[in-house]
Short mmCIF file of C-alpha atoms in Angstrom, two decimals:
data_model
loop_
_atom_site.label_atom_id
_atom_site.label_comp_id
_atom_site.label_asym_id
_atom_site.label_seq_id
_atom_site.Cartn_x
_atom_site.Cartn_y
_atom_site.Cartn_z
CA UNK W 11 2.27 43.67 -19.56
CA UNK W 12 3.67 43.71 -16.05
CA UNK W 13 0.28 44.69 -14.64
CA UNK W 14 -1.53 42.04 -16.67
CA UNK W 15 0.84 39.25 -15.69
CA UNK W 16 0.71 40.17 -12.01
CA UNK W 17 -3.10 40.15 -12.05
CA UNK W 18 -3.29 36.82 -13.90
CA UNK W 19 -0.80 35.15 -11.56
CA UNK W 20 -2.76 36.39 -8.57
CA UNK W 21 -6.17 35.37 -9.95
CA UNK W 22 -5.05 31.99 -11.31
CA UNK W 23 -4.04 30.72 -7.85
CA UNK W 24 -0.58 29.50 -8.84
CA UNK W 25 0.96 29.82 -5.40
CA UNK W 26 3.51 27.10 -4.68
CA UNK W 27 3.73 26.33 -8.42
CA UNK W 28 7.04 26.47 -10.24
CA UNK W 29 7.27 29.12 -12.96
CA UNK W 30 9.12 28.73 -16.25
CA UNK W 31 9.51 31.76 -18.51
CA UNK W 32 10.38 31.05 -22.15
CA UNK W 33 11.11 34.31 -23.94
CA UNK W 34 11.62 35.41 -27.49
CA UNK W 35 14.49 37.78 -26.82
CA UNK W 36 13.90 39.76 -30.03
CA UNK W 37 10.44 40.85 -28.89
CA UNK W 38 10.16 44.53 -28.20
CA UNK W 39 9.13 44.03 -24.59
CA UNK W 40 11.70 41.38 -23.64
CA UNK W 41 13.69 43.70 -21.40
CA UNK W 42 10.46 45.00 -19.91
CA UNK W 43 9.60 41.43 -18.92
CA UNK W 44 12.83 41.17 -16.97
CA UNK W 45 11.65 43.93 -14.65
CA UNK W 46 8.64 41.86 -13.53
CA UNK W 47 9.05 41.08 -9.86
CA UNK W 48 7.77 37.70 -8.67
CA UNK W 49 7.98 37.32 -4.86
CA UNK W 50 9.92 34.27 -3.76
CA UNK W 51 7.21 33.30 -1.30
CA UNK W 52 4.62 33.14 -4.07
CA UNK W 53 6.01 30.34 -6.19
CA UNK W 54 7.86 27.09 -5.72
CA UNK W 55 10.80 28.27 -7.84
CA UNK W 56 11.36 30.04 -11.13
CA UNK W 57 13.45 29.57 -14.26
CA UNK W 58 14.07 31.85 -17.25
CA UNK W 59 14.94 30.50 -20.69
CA UNK W 60 15.44 32.74 -23.71
CA UNK W 61 15.49 31.59 -27.33
CA UNK W 62 16.95 33.67 -30.12
CA UNK W 63 15.05 33.65 -33.40
CA UNK W 64 17.51 32.77 -36.16
CA UNK W 65 15.30 31.21 -38.80
CA UNK W 66 12.89 28.32 -38.50
CA UNK W 67 15.63 25.69 -38.48
CA UNK W 68 17.51 27.37 -35.68
CA UNK W 69 14.34 27.87 -33.69
CA UNK W 70 13.51 24.17 -34.00
CA UNK W 71 16.87 23.02 -32.72
CA UNK W 72 17.02 25.53 -29.91
CA UNK W 73 13.39 25.07 -28.90
CA UNK W 74 13.83 21.28 -28.64
CA UNK W 75 16.61 21.76 -26.09
CA UNK W 76 14.64 24.41 -24.20
CA UNK W 77 11.51 22.23 -23.93
CA UNK W 78 13.53 19.19 -22.86
CA UNK W 79 15.37 21.17 -20.19
CA UNK W 80 12.21 22.92 -19.02
CA UNK W 81 10.47 19.56 -18.56
CA UNK W 82 13.48 18.05 -16.80
CA UNK W 83 14.06 21.05 -14.54
CA UNK W 84 10.40 21.33 -13.64
CA UNK W 85 10.36 17.74 -12.43
CA UNK W 86 13.75 17.56 -10.78
CA UNK W 87 14.34 21.09 -9.63
CA UNK W 88 15.98 20.45 -6.26
CA UNK W 89 18.47 18.14 -7.94
CA UNK W 90 18.87 20.22 -11.08
CA UNK W 91 21.58 19.06 -13.46
CA UNK W 92 24.40 21.36 -14.59
CA UNK W 93 22.53 21.79 -17.89
CA UNK W 94 19.47 23.05 -16.01
CA UNK W 95 21.54 25.50 -14.01
CA UNK W 96 23.33 26.61 -17.16
CA UNK W 97 20.13 27.26 -19.10
CA UNK W 98 18.38 28.92 -16.18
CA UNK W 99 19.47 32.51 -16.56
CA UNK W 100 19.21 34.35 -13.28
CA UNK W 101 18.48 38.07 -13.15
CA UNK W 102 18.22 38.94 -9.42
CA UNK W 103 16.36 40.84 -8.17
CA UNK W 104 14.57 41.69 -11.42
CA UNK W 105 12.76 38.45 -12.28
CA UNK W 106 13.93 35.45 -10.32
CA UNK W 107 14.54 35.57 -6.61
CA UNK W 108 15.28 31.92 -6.21
CA UNK W 109 16.34 29.17 -8.60
CA UNK W 110 15.46 26.20 -6.43
CA UNK W 111 12.77 24.27 -8.29
CA UNK W 112 10.50 22.00 -6.35
CA UNK W 113 11.35 18.34 -6.55
CA UNK W 114 8.70 16.61 -8.67
CA UNK W 115 6.60 19.76 -8.81
CA UNK W 116 2.92 18.85 -8.93
CA UNK W 117 2.02 22.28 -10.30
CA UNK W 118 3.85 24.21 -13.01
CA UNK W 119 3.08 27.37 -14.97
CA UNK W 120 4.89 28.04 -18.26
CA UNK W 121 4.81 31.64 -19.53
CA UNK W 122 5.81 32.21 -23.16
CA UNK W 123 6.55 35.67 -24.55
CA UNK W 124 6.63 36.16 -28.32
CA UNK W 125 5.16 38.20 -31.18
CA UNK W 126 6.19 35.73 -33.88
CA UNK W 127 3.70 33.07 -35.12
CA UNK W 128 6.59 30.88 -36.23
CA UNK W 129 8.15 30.97 -32.76
CA UNK W 130 4.84 30.03 -31.12
CA UNK W 131 4.04 27.28 -33.61
CA UNK W 132 7.48 25.72 -33.13
CA UNK W 133 7.07 25.91 -29.37
CA UNK W 134 3.65 24.21 -29.63
CA UNK W 135 5.06 21.35 -31.71
CA UNK W 136 8.14 20.86 -29.53
CA UNK W 137 6.12 21.07 -26.28
CA UNK W 138 3.78 18.41 -27.64
CA UNK W 139 6.57 16.16 -28.89
CA UNK W 140 8.66 16.65 -25.75
CA UNK W 141 5.65 16.08 -23.45
CA UNK W 142 6.22 19.30 -21.59
CA UNK W 143 2.49 19.82 -21.25
CA UNK W 144 0.22 17.71 -19.10
CA UNK W 145 -3.13 18.92 -17.80
CA UNK W 146 -1.65 20.00 -14.46
CA UNK W 147 0.80 22.22 -16.40
CA UNK W 148 -0.71 25.64 -17.13
CA UNK W 149 0.50 27.56 -20.18
CA UNK W 150 0.13 31.32 -20.57
CA UNK W 151 1.13 32.87 -23.90
CA UNK W 152 1.69 36.64 -23.86
CA UNK W 153 1.72 38.25 -27.30
CA UNK W 154 0.73 41.26 -29.38
CA UNK W 155 -0.41 39.21 -32.38
CA UNK W 156 -3.81 40.02 -33.89
CA UNK W 157 -6.78 37.89 -32.91
CA UNK W 158 -6.94 36.20 -36.33
CA UNK W 159 -3.39 34.85 -35.84
CA UNK W 160 -4.25 33.66 -32.35
CA UNK W 161 -7.31 31.80 -33.64
CA UNK W 162 -5.18 30.02 -36.24
CA UNK W 163 -2.64 28.99 -33.60
CA UNK W 164 -5.28 27.78 -31.14
CA UNK W 165 -7.16 25.74 -33.72
CA UNK W 166 -4.17 24.13 -35.45
CA UNK W 167 -1.91 23.05 -32.55
CA UNK W 168 -2.75 20.51 -29.88
CA UNK W 169 -0.78 22.33 -27.17
CA UNK W 170 -2.93 25.43 -27.63
CA UNK W 171 -6.28 23.84 -28.45
CA UNK W 172 -6.57 20.86 -26.11
CA UNK W 173 -4.20 21.58 -23.22
CA UNK W 174 -4.59 23.95 -20.28
CA UNK W 175 -3.60 27.03 -22.27
CA UNK W 176 -4.58 30.71 -22.29
CA UNK W 177 -3.51 33.59 -24.55
CA UNK W 178 -3.00 37.03 -23.06
CA UNK W 179 -3.29 39.49 -25.96
CA UNK W 180 -1.81 42.91 -25.39
CA UNK W 181 -3.22 45.89 -27.26
CA UNK W 182 -1.34 48.97 -28.33
CA UNK W 183 -3.60 51.25 -26.27
CA UNK W 184 -3.35 51.40 -22.49
CA UNK W 185 -6.95 52.36 -21.78
CA UNK W 186 -10.01 50.27 -20.99
CA UNK W 187 -9.68 46.60 -21.99
CA UNK W 188 -6.08 47.09 -23.07
CA UNK W 189 -5.56 43.33 -22.92
CA UNK W 190 -7.84 40.33 -23.40
CA UNK W 191 -7.52 36.70 -22.33
CA UNK W 192 -8.59 33.94 -24.74
CA UNK W 193 -8.75 30.15 -24.64
CA UNK W 194 -9.73 27.50 -27.14
CA UNK W 195 -12.69 25.38 -26.04
CA UNK W 196 -12.69 22.11 -28.01
CA UNK W 197 -16.24 21.18 -26.94
CA UNK W 198 -19.27 23.39 -26.68
CA UNK W 199 -22.95 23.63 -27.63
CA UNK W 200 -21.92 24.79 -31.11
CA UNK W 201 -18.67 22.82 -31.34
CA UNK W 202 -15.09 23.98 -30.90
CA UNK W 203 -14.53 27.73 -30.65
CA UNK W 204 -12.21 30.40 -29.31
CA UNK W 205 -13.71 32.03 -26.23
CA UNK W 206 -12.76 35.28 -24.58
CA UNK W 207 -12.47 34.67 -20.86
CA UNK W 208 -11.71 38.11 -19.40
CA UNK W 209 -10.21 41.49 -20.06
CA UNK W 210 -8.07 43.79 -17.97
CA UNK W 211 -9.87 46.97 -17.05
CA UNK W 212 -8.48 50.22 -15.75
CA UNK W 213 -7.38 49.89 -12.18
CA UNK W 214 -5.76 46.51 -12.85
CA UNK W 215 -8.96 44.49 -12.33
CA UNK W 216 -10.03 41.53 -14.41
CA UNK W 217 -13.48 41.70 -15.92
CA UNK W 218 -14.88 38.20 -16.58
CA UNK W 219 -17.28 37.45 -19.38
CA UNK W 220 -20.34 35.44 -18.35
CA UNK W 221 -19.34 32.48 -16.17
CA UNK W 222 -15.81 32.24 -17.57
CA UNK W 223 -12.79 31.59 -15.33
CA UNK W 224 -9.05 31.60 -15.86
CA UNK W 225 -7.61 28.31 -17.11
CA UNK W 226 -11.11 26.85 -17.57
CA UNK W 227 -11.75 23.13 -17.35
CA UNK W 228 -12.30 21.99 -20.93
CA UNK W 229 -13.56 18.49 -20.30
CA UNK W 230 -16.28 18.78 -17.68
CA UNK W 231 -18.95 18.71 -20.38
CA UNK W 232 -18.52 17.36 -23.91
CA UNK W 233 -22.00 18.58 -24.91
CA UNK W 234 -23.02 15.25 -26.43
CA UNK W 235 -20.02 14.91 -28.73
CA UNK W 236 -18.83 11.53 -29.96
CA UNK W 237 -15.38 10.57 -28.70
CA UNK W 238 -13.34 8.11 -30.72
CA UNK W 239 -12.17 5.13 -28.71
CA UNK W 240 -9.77 2.34 -29.61
CA UNK W 241 -9.91 -1.08 -27.98
CA UNK W 242 -8.59 -4.63 -27.91
CA UNK W 243 -10.99 -7.60 -27.68
CA UNK W 244 -9.75 -9.17 -24.46
CA UNK W 245 -12.40 -10.99 -22.44
CA UNK W 246 -13.75 -10.05 -19.91
CA UNK W 247 -12.53 -6.46 -20.29
CA UNK W 248 -13.95 -5.87 -23.75
CA UNK W 249 -16.37 -8.22 -25.48
CA UNK W 250 -17.93 -8.03 -28.93
CA UNK W 251 -21.55 -9.18 -28.84
CA UNK W 252 -23.34 -9.99 -32.10
CA UNK W 253 -27.09 -10.30 -32.11
CA UNK W 254 -29.66 -10.83 -34.86
CA UNK W 255 -31.20 -7.60 -36.05
CA UNK W 256 -34.19 -6.64 -38.18
CA UNK W 257 -34.54 -8.04 -41.70
CA UNK W 258 -32.03 -10.79 -41.07
CA UNK W 259 -29.16 -8.39 -40.36
CA UNK W 260 -26.61 -8.74 -37.60
CA UNK W 261 -26.18 -6.06 -34.97
CA UNK W 262 -22.82 -5.67 -33.19
CA UNK W 263 -22.78 -4.33 -29.64
CA UNK W 264 -20.13 -4.23 -26.96
CA UNK W 265 -19.87 -5.30 -23.35
CA UNK W 266 -17.33 -6.05 -20.67
CA UNK W 267 -15.85 -4.25 -17.70
CA UNK W 268 -13.75 -1.74 -19.67
CA UNK W 269 -16.60 -0.82 -21.98
CA UNK W 270 -19.01 -0.32 -19.07
CA UNK W 271 -16.48 1.89 -17.25
CA UNK W 272 -16.11 4.09 -20.34
CA UNK W 273 -19.89 4.18 -20.80
CA UNK W 274 -20.40 5.35 -17.22
CA UNK W 275 -17.73 8.03 -17.57
CA UNK W 276 -19.40 9.16 -20.81
CA UNK W 277 -22.78 9.49 -19.09
CA UNK W 278 -21.22 11.74 -16.43
CA UNK W 279 -19.19 13.92 -18.82
CA UNK W 280 -21.93 13.98 -21.48
CA UNK W 281 -20.25 12.23 -24.39
CA UNK W 282 -20.98 9.08 -26.38
CA UNK W 283 -18.49 6.41 -27.39
CA UNK W 284 -17.45 5.79 -30.96
CA UNK W 285 -15.43 2.54 -30.92
CA UNK W 286 -13.21 2.41 -34.00
CA UNK W 287 -12.94 -0.90 -35.89
CA UNK W 288 -10.38 -3.28 -34.43
CA UNK W 289 -7.70 -4.19 -36.98
CA UNK W 290 -4.90 -5.43 -34.72
CA UNK W 291 -2.61 -4.35 -31.90
CA UNK W 292 -0.36 -1.97 -33.84
CA UNK W 293 -3.16 0.29 -35.15
CA UNK W 294 -4.41 0.70 -31.57
CA UNK W 295 -1.18 2.43 -30.54
CA UNK W 296 -0.93 4.36 -33.80
CA UNK W 297 -4.42 5.79 -33.39
CA UNK W 298 -3.44 7.15 -29.99
CA UNK W 299 -0.21 8.69 -31.28
CA UNK W 300 -1.97 10.33 -34.23
CA UNK W 301 -4.92 11.26 -32.00
CA UNK W 302 -7.42 9.58 -34.24
CA UNK W 303 -8.68 8.11 -30.95
CA UNK W 304 -8.65 9.80 -27.55
CA UNK W 305 -9.37 6.85 -25.24
CA UNK W 306 -8.09 3.32 -24.81
CA UNK W 307 -9.52 1.41 -21.82
CA UNK W 308 -6.79 -1.02 -20.81
CA UNK W 309 -4.90 -2.25 -17.78
CA UNK W 310 -1.45 -0.84 -18.50
CA UNK W 311 1.56 -1.72 -16.30
CA UNK W 312 3.88 1.12 -15.33
CA UNK W 313 7.16 -0.27 -16.68
CA UNK W 314 10.33 1.68 -17.55
CA UNK W 315 9.80 1.47 -21.32
CA UNK W 316 6.18 2.60 -20.86
CA UNK W 317 7.37 5.81 -19.20
CA UNK W 318 9.07 6.74 -22.47
CA UNK W 319 5.69 6.70 -24.25
CA UNK W 320 3.16 7.77 -21.64
CA UNK W 321 2.71 10.25 -18.81
CA UNK W 322 0.84 8.63 -15.93
CA UNK W 323 -1.42 10.98 -14.00
CA UNK W 324 -3.46 8.96 -11.53
CA UNK W 325 -4.89 5.47 -11.15
CA UNK W 326 -8.50 4.90 -12.10
CA UNK W 327 -8.30 1.25 -11.14
CA UNK W 328 -5.51 -0.66 -9.44
CA UNK W 329 -4.80 -4.28 -10.32
CA UNK W 330 -2.23 -6.82 -9.21
CA UNK W 331 -0.35 -9.42 -11.20
CA UNK W 332 -1.65 -12.91 -10.45
CA UNK W 333 -1.96 -16.35 -11.99
CA UNK W 334 -4.59 -19.05 -11.58
CA UNK W 335 -4.21 -22.81 -11.73
CA UNK W 336 -6.52 -25.80 -11.54
CA UNK W 337 -7.21 -27.20 -8.06
CA UNK W 338 -4.77 -30.06 -7.35
CA UNK W 339 -6.48 -33.43 -7.54
CA UNK W 340 -6.16 -36.11 -4.86
CA UNK W 341 -4.19 -39.26 -5.50
CA UNK W 342 -5.87 -42.60 -6.18
CA UNK W 343 -7.23 -44.45 -3.12
CA UNK W 344 -4.98 -47.48 -3.68
CA UNK W 345 -1.96 -45.23 -3.16
CA UNK W 346 -3.07 -44.81 0.45
CA UNK W 347 -1.47 -48.19 1.17
CA UNK W 348 2.03 -46.79 0.97
CA UNK W 349 1.45 -43.02 1.56
CA UNK W 350 1.31 -43.33 5.39
CA UNK W 351 5.11 -43.70 5.38
CA UNK W 352 7.62 -41.81 3.31
CA UNK W 353 9.62 -43.52 0.58
CA UNK W 354 12.81 -43.22 2.65
CA UNK W 355 11.15 -45.05 5.59
CA UNK W 356 9.99 -47.86 3.33
CA UNK W 357 13.53 -48.21 2.01
CA UNK W 358 15.01 -48.46 5.53
CA UNK W 359 12.41 -51.11 6.50
CA UNK W 360 13.39 -53.19 3.46
CA UNK W 361 17.05 -52.91 4.43
CA UNK W 362 16.21 -53.96 8.02
CA UNK W 363 14.30 -57.03 6.76
CA UNK W 364 17.28 -58.16 4.69
CA UNK W 365 19.78 -57.54 7.51
CA UNK W 366 17.73 -59.43 10.13
CA UNK W 367 17.17 -62.32 7.70
CA UNK W 368 20.92 -62.62 7.00
CA UNK W 369 21.81 -62.39 10.72
CA UNK W 370 19.36 -65.18 11.65
CA UNK W 371 20.60 -67.41 8.82
CA UNK W 372 24.24 -66.93 9.88
CA UNK W 373 23.45 -67.63 13.55
CA UNK W 374 21.54 -70.81 12.65
CA UNK W 375 24.39 -72.05 10.43
CA UNK W 376 26.90 -71.91 13.29
CA UNK W 377 24.56 -73.51 15.82
CA UNK W 378 24.72 -77.19 16.88
CA UNK W 379 20.98 -77.74 17.22
CA UNK W 380 18.60 -78.48 14.41
CA UNK W 381 17.84 -75.19 12.68
CA UNK W 382 14.84 -74.09 10.60
CA UNK W 383 15.18 -73.76 6.88
CA UNK W 384 15.58 -70.53 4.91
CA UNK W 385 11.87 -70.35 4.05
CA UNK W 386 10.86 -70.69 7.67
CA UNK W 387 13.27 -67.91 8.69
CA UNK W 388 11.81 -65.65 5.98
CA UNK W 389 8.29 -66.30 7.29
CA UNK W 390 9.47 -65.50 10.83
CA UNK W 391 10.86 -62.12 9.73
CA UNK W 392 8.03 -61.02 7.37
CA UNK W 393 5.26 -62.64 9.43
CA UNK W 394 6.13 -60.76 12.59
CA UNK W 395 6.47 -57.53 10.59
CA UNK W 396 2.91 -58.05 9.32
CA UNK W 397 1.66 -58.75 12.86
CA UNK W 398 1.40 -62.53 12.37
CA UNK W 399 2.27 -65.27 14.88
CA UNK W 400 5.75 -66.73 14.86
CA UNK W 401 5.62 -69.87 12.68
CA UNK W 402 7.30 -73.09 13.90
CA UNK W 403 9.06 -73.61 17.17
CA UNK W 404 10.80 -70.84 19.05
CA UNK W 405 14.58 -70.89 18.81
CA UNK W 406 16.45 -72.52 21.71
CA UNK W 407 19.60 -70.39 21.68
CA UNK W 408 19.58 -67.21 23.76
CA UNK W 409 21.34 -65.05 21.16
CA UNK W 410 18.79 -66.00 18.51
CA UNK W 411 15.95 -65.18 20.89
CA UNK W 412 17.46 -61.73 21.62
CA UNK W 413 17.65 -60.91 17.90
CA UNK W 414 14.10 -62.17 17.31
CA UNK W 415 12.77 -60.19 20.32
CA UNK W 416 14.43 -57.00 19.06
CA UNK W 417 12.82 -57.55 15.69
CA UNK W 418 9.42 -58.06 17.34
CA UNK W 419 9.70 -54.68 19.13
CA UNK W 420 10.75 -53.00 15.88
CA UNK W 421 7.82 -54.57 14.02
CA UNK W 422 5.40 -53.43 16.73
CA UNK W 423 6.53 -49.79 16.50
CA UNK W 424 6.47 -49.71 12.69
CA UNK W 425 3.07 -51.43 12.54
CA UNK W 426 1.49 -49.04 15.05
CA UNK W 427 2.75 -45.94 13.19
CA UNK W 428 1.62 -47.33 9.83
CA UNK W 429 -1.91 -48.18 11.00
CA UNK W 430 -2.37 -44.74 12.60
CA UNK W 431 -1.29 -42.87 9.48
CA UNK W 432 -3.32 -45.18 7.25
CA UNK W 433 -6.48 -44.32 9.18
CA UNK W 434 -5.77 -40.59 8.79
CA UNK W 435 -5.10 -40.91 5.04
CA UNK W 436 -8.34 -42.80 4.47
CA UNK W 437 -10.36 -40.34 6.56
CA UNK W 438 -8.92 -36.93 5.42
CA UNK W 439 -7.99 -36.51 1.73
CA UNK W 440 -4.47 -35.20 1.20
CA UNK W 441 -4.09 -32.62 -1.57
CA UNK W 442 -0.72 -32.00 -3.23
CA UNK W 443 1.04 -28.75 -2.35
CA UNK W 444 -0.06 -25.72 -4.40
CA UNK W 445 2.21 -23.33 -6.31
CA UNK W 446 2.21 -20.01 -4.45
CA UNK W 447 5.16 -18.08 -5.94
CA UNK W 448 6.44 -17.15 -9.39
CA UNK W 449 9.61 -19.16 -8.82
CA UNK W 450 7.46 -22.20 -8.03
CA UNK W 451 5.58 -21.63 -11.27
CA UNK W 452 8.85 -21.63 -13.20
CA UNK W 453 10.14 -24.74 -11.40
CA UNK W 454 6.91 -26.57 -12.22
CA UNK W 455 7.59 -26.02 -15.94
CA UNK W 456 4.06 -24.75 -16.43
CA UNK W 457 3.03 -23.96 -19.99
CA UNK W 458 1.99 -20.42 -20.85
CA UNK W 459 -1.60 -19.69 -21.84
CA UNK W 460 -2.53 -16.65 -23.99
CA UNK W 461 -6.15 -15.59 -24.09
CA UNK W 462 -7.62 -13.23 -26.65
CA UNK W 463 -7.66 -12.74 -30.39
CA UNK W 464 -4.36 -12.87 -32.18
CA UNK W 465 -3.53 -11.81 -35.71
#
């Protein structure tokens, strides 16, 4: 076993990967496994977890904790929690030379030792439920079980059948081919099957069968298989197109960006799409959880509650959150009469007209000469503001002339500014300010629009 594991680790190119050993301590070769020496420079850190078999119930409870801690410690090794350090049993210099796991390790190898089908089946279920396994995580199961038991395990459990898993079967004899390496291939020319990848020959050399490799890629070629796909009819990502068919029938086809992306991927990986009937939002998620469907083309935001349901590997397509609004329309042309000046300026001009009118009326009332009437004074104030000639005779008193001259200067300045801005408003249309931020969208009290089919 020591020779086989050393050869597999060397051939599988797992340098700089973190290693996690999960051992059935009642196996006959458990203590032999502790004498395996893994150089510290070879891996990014190692951890040993042992689980005692005490009935199926006990195995379930213990295995759940082991899988959870293995996943946590693999991802946060440099900042391992006390629970991680407690569960990581160190046996220097026999097995583990260093316990420092790489922070957010991009590569991990889990090695499971057991001769009990129950132990392995529980591990497979707990690893699947606890999301210990992703495709970058390699799993090597070392066992002495017969090939028939291995075939049952590999065909009945997702962790063994669909993930990056190999079985290293040890034989009782120590001669030629004293151990074989198997993997379950879910897609092939004849369908799913268990394939022997290699065997260990005398002299500690791996003998490969055909073009097989260790930890083979299972999804480079689907060999024309149909892959179930779930979808949501959201235009323009996924569109249902109904066309008239032969004999008065109706043919349903699909289109849209998401469908075309999946179709192109299928042409490269040699599989065809089998879109399942759409029956609502909830069945879409359920089909993924139960693995009735394998694919769901959708733009999915990476939010905290999403991380509890999904493991994100890499981005196929990046998108940004945005909103669109109608182009602001210009105001009516008649509004250009007052838009050259702000409302506050118009208010101050009205106040100035009233003040000047009152001042002139008061000054005329205290004068000794014949004074113009109230209507004539009003025409003097408004007429000069509108660039009209002064009606009637000019006032004789010096103080009245000073006030009227000041008002003439004020009217000239205001009139010049107004005419200049009026020309600009009539020449260049002025659009209202656009909403550029989310806070501006909220302040505008904009109504929400939902597009797509709803139940």
